mmCIF file of C-alpha atoms in Angstrom:
data_model
loop_
_atom_site.group_PDB
_atom_site.id
_atom_site.type_symbol
_atom_site.label_atom_id
_atom_site.label_comp_id
_atom_site.label_asym_id
_atom_site.label_seq_id
_atom_site.Cartn_x
_atom_site.Cartn_y
_atom_site.Cartn_z
ATOM 1 C CA GLN G 4 17.979 20.847 15.034
ATOM 2 C CA VAL G 5 15.534 19.086 12.719
ATOM 3 C CA GLN G 6 16.400 16.369 10.236
ATOM 4 C CA LEU G 7 14.029 15.540 7.387
ATOM 5 C CA VAL G 8 13.819 12.351 5.327
ATOM 6 C CA GLU G 9 11.467 12.106 2.355
ATOM 7 C CA SER G 10 10.053 8.950 0.836
ATOM 8 C CA GLY G 11 7.386 7.890 -1.610
ATOM 9 C CA GLY G 12 8.675 9.186 -4.903
ATOM 10 C CA GLU G 13 8.521 6.847 -7.876
ATOM 11 C CA LEU G 14 7.555 6.488 -11.520
ATOM 12 C CA VAL G 15 3.824 6.784 -12.120
ATOM 13 C CA GLN G 16 1.607 7.187 -15.165
ATOM 14 C CA ALA G 17 -0.218 10.406 -15.883
ATOM 15 C CA GLY G 18 -3.487 10.531 -13.988
ATOM 16 C CA GLY G 19 -2.116 8.439 -11.170
ATOM 17 C CA SER G 20 -1.530 9.255 -7.523
ATOM 18 C CA LEU G 21 1.349 9.247 -5.079
ATOM 19 C CA ARG G 22 1.751 10.130 -1.432
ATOM 20 C CA LEU G 23 5.037 11.579 -0.328
ATOM 21 C CA SER G 24 6.058 11.385 3.298
ATOM 22 C CA CYS G 25 8.564 13.445 5.224
ATOM 23 C CA ALA G 26 9.694 12.075 8.556
ATOM 24 C CA ALA G 27 11.197 14.627 10.900
ATOM 25 C CA SER G 28 13.400 14.228 13.910
ATOM 26 C CA GLY G 29 13.665 16.865 16.569
ATOM 27 C CA ARG G 30 11.424 18.041 19.319
ATOM 28 C CA THR G 31 10.559 21.361 17.712
ATOM 29 C CA PHE G 32 8.901 19.968 14.589
ATOM 30 C CA SER G 33 5.363 20.555 15.776
ATOM 31 C CA SER G 34 6.088 24.243 16.251
ATOM 32 C CA ILE G 35 7.517 25.020 12.825
ATOM 33 C CA ILE G 36 6.221 25.573 9.317
ATOM 34 C CA ALA G 37 6.412 22.582 6.980
ATOM 35 C CA ALA G 38 6.543 22.791 3.208
ATOM 36 C CA TRP G 39 7.109 20.856 0.017
ATOM 37 C CA PHE G 40 9.216 22.252 -2.802
ATOM 38 C CA ARG G 41 10.065 20.754 -6.161
ATOM 39 C CA GLN G 42 12.726 21.272 -8.773
ATOM 40 C CA ALA G 43 12.425 20.047 -12.319
ATOM 41 C CA PRO G 44 15.450 19.710 -14.620
ATOM 42 C CA GLY G 45 16.538 23.093 -15.880
ATOM 43 C CA LYS G 46 14.040 24.965 -13.731
ATOM 44 C CA ASP G 47 14.168 26.886 -10.492
ATOM 45 C CA ARG G 48 13.014 25.313 -7.297
ATOM 46 C CA GLU G 49 9.416 26.238 -6.526
ATOM 47 C CA LEU G 50 7.246 26.111 -3.455
ATOM 48 C CA VAL G 51 4.466 23.579 -3.981
ATOM 49 C CA ALA G 52 2.631 23.647 -0.650
ATOM 50 C CA ARG G 53 3.071 24.982 2.835
ATOM 51 C CA MET G 54 1.327 24.420 6.173
ATOM 52 C CA ALA G 55 1.542 26.239 9.495
ATOM 53 C CA PRO G 56 2.567 24.352 12.653
ATOM 54 C CA PHE G 57 -0.908 23.274 13.712
ATOM 55 C CA GLY G 58 -2.407 22.715 10.292
ATOM 56 C CA GLY G 59 -3.727 26.109 9.352
ATOM 57 C CA ASN G 60 -2.711 28.758 6.855
ATOM 58 C CA VAL G 61 -2.257 26.329 3.968
ATOM 59 C CA TYR G 62 -0.761 27.532 0.696
ATOM 60 C CA TYR G 63 -0.636 25.816 -2.712
ATOM 61 C CA VAL G 64 0.953 26.963 -5.916
ATOM 62 C CA ASP G 65 -1.748 27.481 -8.527
ATOM 63 C CA SER G 66 -0.627 24.583 -10.717
ATOM 64 C CA VAL G 67 -1.411 21.989 -8.022
ATOM 65 C CA LYS G 68 -4.558 23.437 -6.463
ATOM 66 C CA GLY G 69 -7.323 20.858 -6.390
ATOM 67 C CA ARG G 70 -4.884 18.007 -7.061
ATOM 68 C CA PHE G 71 -2.370 18.049 -4.193
ATOM 69 C CA THR G 72 -3.035 18.065 -0.458
ATOM 70 C CA ILE G 73 -0.514 18.788 2.255
ATOM 71 C CA SER G 74 -1.108 17.410 5.724
ATOM 72 C CA ARG G 75 0.873 16.799 8.875
ATOM 73 C CA ASP G 76 0.717 14.508 11.858
ATOM 74 C CA ASN G 77 2.661 16.206 14.611
ATOM 75 C CA ALA G 78 2.325 13.182 16.870
ATOM 76 C CA LYS G 79 4.261 11.204 14.265
ATOM 77 C CA ASN G 80 6.527 14.114 13.273
ATOM 78 C CA THR G 81 5.503 13.541 9.678
ATOM 79 C CA VAL G 82 4.341 15.725 6.805
ATOM 80 C CA TYR G 83 2.576 14.304 3.772
ATOM 81 C CA LEU G 84 1.895 15.428 0.238
ATOM 82 C CA GLN G 85 -0.948 13.576 -1.425
ATOM 83 C CA MET G 86 -0.677 14.049 -5.171
ATOM 84 C CA ASN G 87 -3.603 13.097 -7.385
ATOM 85 C CA SER G 88 -4.246 13.477 -11.112
ATOM 86 C CA LEU G 89 -0.536 13.659 -11.732
ATOM 87 C CA ARG G 90 0.725 15.234 -14.943
ATOM 88 C CA PRO G 91 4.040 14.899 -16.764
ATOM 89 C CA GLU G 92 4.830 18.483 -15.765
ATOM 90 C CA ASP G 93 4.772 17.395 -12.104
ATOM 91 C CA THR G 94 7.968 15.461 -12.756
ATOM 92 C CA ALA G 95 10.625 16.799 -10.399
ATOM 93 C CA VAL G 96 12.656 16.140 -7.327
ATOM 94 C CA TYR G 97 10.428 16.923 -4.360
ATOM 95 C CA TYR G 98 11.957 18.321 -1.203
ATOM 96 C CA CYS G 99 10.524 18.595 2.257
ATOM 97 C CA ALA G 100 11.479 21.742 4.145
ATOM 98 C CA ALA G 101 10.789 23.233 7.540
ATOM 99 C CA GLY G 102 11.432 26.516 9.233
ATOM 100 C CA PHE G 103 10.237 29.309 11.476
ATOM 101 C CA SER G 104 9.357 31.745 8.721
ATOM 102 C CA ILE G 105 7.531 31.400 5.423
ATOM 103 C CA TRP G 106 10.357 33.391 3.847
ATOM 104 C CA SER G 107 13.200 31.072 4.788
ATOM 105 C CA TYR G 108 13.482 27.406 5.542
ATOM 106 C CA ASP G 109 16.212 26.221 7.838
ATOM 107 C CA TYR G 110 15.893 22.486 7.334
ATOM 108 C CA TRP G 111 15.782 20.448 4.128
ATOM 109 C CA GLY G 112 15.464 16.825 3.201
ATOM 110 C CA GLN G 113 17.552 15.101 0.555
ATOM 111 C CA GLY G 114 14.734 14.957 -1.981
ATOM 112 C CA THR G 115 12.697 12.211 -3.598
ATOM 113 C CA GLN G 116 12.242 11.767 -7.346
ATOM 114 C CA VAL G 117 8.757 11.843 -8.819
ATOM 115 C CA THR G 118 8.487 10.935 -12.486
ATOM 116 C CA VAL G 119 5.162 11.083 -14.304
ATOM 117 C CA SER G 120 5.040 9.370 -17.683
ATOM 118 C CA SER G 121 2.613 10.390 -20.397
#
C-alpha cells in the first residue's frame, strides 16, 4: 500500500514558478511509476508528467514541455513537479499518482490547488 500527500499548490501570477511535492509512504514507492495529473474546472483529468521508477522514461503533455520538470528522490520517497512560466490555463487541481503500469494508477493523493492569475 502506498499513500500520497501533495503540497505546494498556491495562487501565483502568470510567469511565476511553483514546485509541487508528493510525499509517499510505503516501501514499494521506489519501484513504481510516479505521475502528476491535473483537472481544471469543467475539464477531464489529464496526465501532465510521468516518470519511471528510477528516473527514466519521462513523459510530458505537450502543453507543459519546456516549462515543467518532474523529478523524484526515492531516498526521500518524494516526487516533485517544478512548474515554471506558469500560465492561467495551468490553473487546476494537481494530483500525484503512482502505479505499476502507465495505463492505470493504483494510488492517488488528495490533490493540491494551483491557481495562476493573469
